Coordinates of N, CA and C in Angstrom, one line a residue:
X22 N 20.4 5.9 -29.2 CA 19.7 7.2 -29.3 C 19.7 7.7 -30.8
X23 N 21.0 7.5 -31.6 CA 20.8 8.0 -33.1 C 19.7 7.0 -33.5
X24 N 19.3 5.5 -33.2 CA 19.0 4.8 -34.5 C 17.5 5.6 -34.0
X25 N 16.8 5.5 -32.2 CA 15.9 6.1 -32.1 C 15.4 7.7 -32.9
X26 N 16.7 8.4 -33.1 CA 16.5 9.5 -33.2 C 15.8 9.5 -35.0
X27 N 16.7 8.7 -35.8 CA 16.4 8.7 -37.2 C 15.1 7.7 -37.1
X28 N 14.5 6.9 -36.4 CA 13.3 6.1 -36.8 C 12.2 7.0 -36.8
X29 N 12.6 7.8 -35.7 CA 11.7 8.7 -34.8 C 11.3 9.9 -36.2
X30 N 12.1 10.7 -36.6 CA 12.4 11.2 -37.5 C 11.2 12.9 -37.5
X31 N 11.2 13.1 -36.4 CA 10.3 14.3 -36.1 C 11.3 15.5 -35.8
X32 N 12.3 15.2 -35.3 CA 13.4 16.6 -35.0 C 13.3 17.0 -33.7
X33 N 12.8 16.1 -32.7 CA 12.8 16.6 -31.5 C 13.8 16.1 -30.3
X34 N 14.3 16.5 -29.9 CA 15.4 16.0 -29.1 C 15.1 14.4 -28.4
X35 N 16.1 13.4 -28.2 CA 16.1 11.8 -27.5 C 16.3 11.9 -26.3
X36 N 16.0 11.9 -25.3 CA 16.2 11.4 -23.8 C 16.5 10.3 -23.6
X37 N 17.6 10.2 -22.9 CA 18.1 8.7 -22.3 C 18.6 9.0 -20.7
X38 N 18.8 7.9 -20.3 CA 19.2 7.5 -18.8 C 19.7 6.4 -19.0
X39 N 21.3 5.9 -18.3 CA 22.0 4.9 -18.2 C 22.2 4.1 -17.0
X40 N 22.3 3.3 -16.3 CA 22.7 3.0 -14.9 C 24.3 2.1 -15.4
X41 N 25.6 2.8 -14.7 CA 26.5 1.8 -14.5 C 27.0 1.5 -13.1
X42 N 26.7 0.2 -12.8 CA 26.8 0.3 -11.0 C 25.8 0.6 -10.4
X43 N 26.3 1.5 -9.3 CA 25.4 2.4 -8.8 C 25.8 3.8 -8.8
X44 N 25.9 4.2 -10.4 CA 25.8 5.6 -10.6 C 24.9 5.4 -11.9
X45 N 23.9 6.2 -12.1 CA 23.0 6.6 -12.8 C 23.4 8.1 -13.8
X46 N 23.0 8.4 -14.9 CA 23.5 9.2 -16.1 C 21.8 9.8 -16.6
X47 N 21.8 10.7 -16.7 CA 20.9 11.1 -17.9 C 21.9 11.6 -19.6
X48 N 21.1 11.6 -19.8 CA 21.5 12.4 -21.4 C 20.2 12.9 -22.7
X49 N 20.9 13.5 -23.5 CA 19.8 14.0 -24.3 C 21.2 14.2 -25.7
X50 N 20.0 14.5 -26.8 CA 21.0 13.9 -28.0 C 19.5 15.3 -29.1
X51 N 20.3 16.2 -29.2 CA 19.3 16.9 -30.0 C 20.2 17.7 -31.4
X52 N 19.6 16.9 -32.4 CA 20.2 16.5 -33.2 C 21.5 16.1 -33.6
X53 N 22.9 16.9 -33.8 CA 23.6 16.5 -33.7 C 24.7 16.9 -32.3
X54 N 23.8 17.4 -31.8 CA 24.9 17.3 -29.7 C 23.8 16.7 -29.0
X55 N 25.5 16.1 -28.0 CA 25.5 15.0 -27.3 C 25.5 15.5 -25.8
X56 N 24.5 15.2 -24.8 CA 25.1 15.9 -23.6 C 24.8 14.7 -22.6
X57 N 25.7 14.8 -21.2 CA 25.2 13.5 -20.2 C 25.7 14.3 -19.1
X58 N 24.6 13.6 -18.2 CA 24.9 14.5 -17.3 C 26.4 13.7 -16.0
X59 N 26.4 14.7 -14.7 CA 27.4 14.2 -14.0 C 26.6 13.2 -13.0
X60 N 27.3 12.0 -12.8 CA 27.1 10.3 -12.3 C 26.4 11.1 -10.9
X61 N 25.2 10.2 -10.9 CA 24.7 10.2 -9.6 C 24.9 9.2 -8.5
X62 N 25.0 9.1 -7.3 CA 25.4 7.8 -6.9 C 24.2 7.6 -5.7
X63 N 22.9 6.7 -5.8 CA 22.1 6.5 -5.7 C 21.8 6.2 -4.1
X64 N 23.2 5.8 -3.6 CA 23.4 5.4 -2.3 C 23.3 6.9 -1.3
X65 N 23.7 7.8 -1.9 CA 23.7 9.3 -1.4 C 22.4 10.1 -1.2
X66 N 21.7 10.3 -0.1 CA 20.4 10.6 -0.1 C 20.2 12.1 -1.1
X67 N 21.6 13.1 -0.8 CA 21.1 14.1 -1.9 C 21.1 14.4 -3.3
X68 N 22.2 12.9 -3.5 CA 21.5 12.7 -5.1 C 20.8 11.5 -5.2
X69 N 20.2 11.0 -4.7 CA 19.1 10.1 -4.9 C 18.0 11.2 -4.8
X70 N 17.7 12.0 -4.6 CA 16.6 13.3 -3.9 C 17.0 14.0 -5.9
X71 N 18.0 13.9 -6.0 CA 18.1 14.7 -7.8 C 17.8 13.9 -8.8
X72 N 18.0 12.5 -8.4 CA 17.8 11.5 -9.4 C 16.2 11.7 -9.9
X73 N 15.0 11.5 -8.4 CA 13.8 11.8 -8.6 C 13.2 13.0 -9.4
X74 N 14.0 14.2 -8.8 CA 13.8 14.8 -9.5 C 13.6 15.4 -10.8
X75 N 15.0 14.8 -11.2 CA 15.4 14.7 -12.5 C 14.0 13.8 -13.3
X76 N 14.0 12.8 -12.8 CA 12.4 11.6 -13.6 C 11.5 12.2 -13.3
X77 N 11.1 13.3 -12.6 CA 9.9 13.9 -12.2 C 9.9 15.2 -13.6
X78 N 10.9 15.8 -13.8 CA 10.4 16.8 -15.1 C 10.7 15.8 -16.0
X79 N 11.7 14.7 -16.0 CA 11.8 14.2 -17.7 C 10.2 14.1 -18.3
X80 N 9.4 13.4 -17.2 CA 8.3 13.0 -17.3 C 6.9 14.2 -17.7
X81 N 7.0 15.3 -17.1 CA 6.6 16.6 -17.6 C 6.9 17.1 -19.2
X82 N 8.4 16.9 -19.5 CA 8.8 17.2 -20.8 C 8.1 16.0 -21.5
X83 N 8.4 14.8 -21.3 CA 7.3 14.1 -22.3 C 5.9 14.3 -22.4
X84 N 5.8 14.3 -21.0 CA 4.0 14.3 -21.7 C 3.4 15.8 -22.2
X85 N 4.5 16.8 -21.7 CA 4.1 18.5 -22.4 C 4.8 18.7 -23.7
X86 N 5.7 18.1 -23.8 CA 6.4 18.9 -25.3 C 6.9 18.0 -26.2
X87 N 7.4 16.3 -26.1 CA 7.3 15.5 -26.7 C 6.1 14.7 -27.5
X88 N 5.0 14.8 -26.7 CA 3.8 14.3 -27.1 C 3.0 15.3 -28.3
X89 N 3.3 16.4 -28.3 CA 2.7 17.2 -30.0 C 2.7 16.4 -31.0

């Protein structure tokens, strides 16, 4: 996320998502703080139902406020 962050070099916050196992992570990296979210465990229908969620506005924030 830093090397994307400096290639990138616009000043807008990095989105990421990790999978270890079967728990899933988001995170975000705006400029110098680091945040990730708490492990989702994918086998769990109510956080599999957040996981979506969660890719459903990442996906809004990119195409509304990243893409400027």
């Amino acid at each position: 996320m830093i090397a994307g962050q400096h290639l990138n070099n616009n000043g807008k916050p990095m989105y990421g998502s990790f999978v270890v196992g079967e728990f899933w992570y988001f995170s975000i990296l705006d400029d110098r703080n680091y945040a990730r979210s708490m492990a989702f465990r994918l086998t769990q229908p109510k956080e599999l139902r957040q996981v979506i969620l969660t890719l459903r506005k990442l996906k809004q924030i990119i195409l509304n406020e990243l893409m400027d």
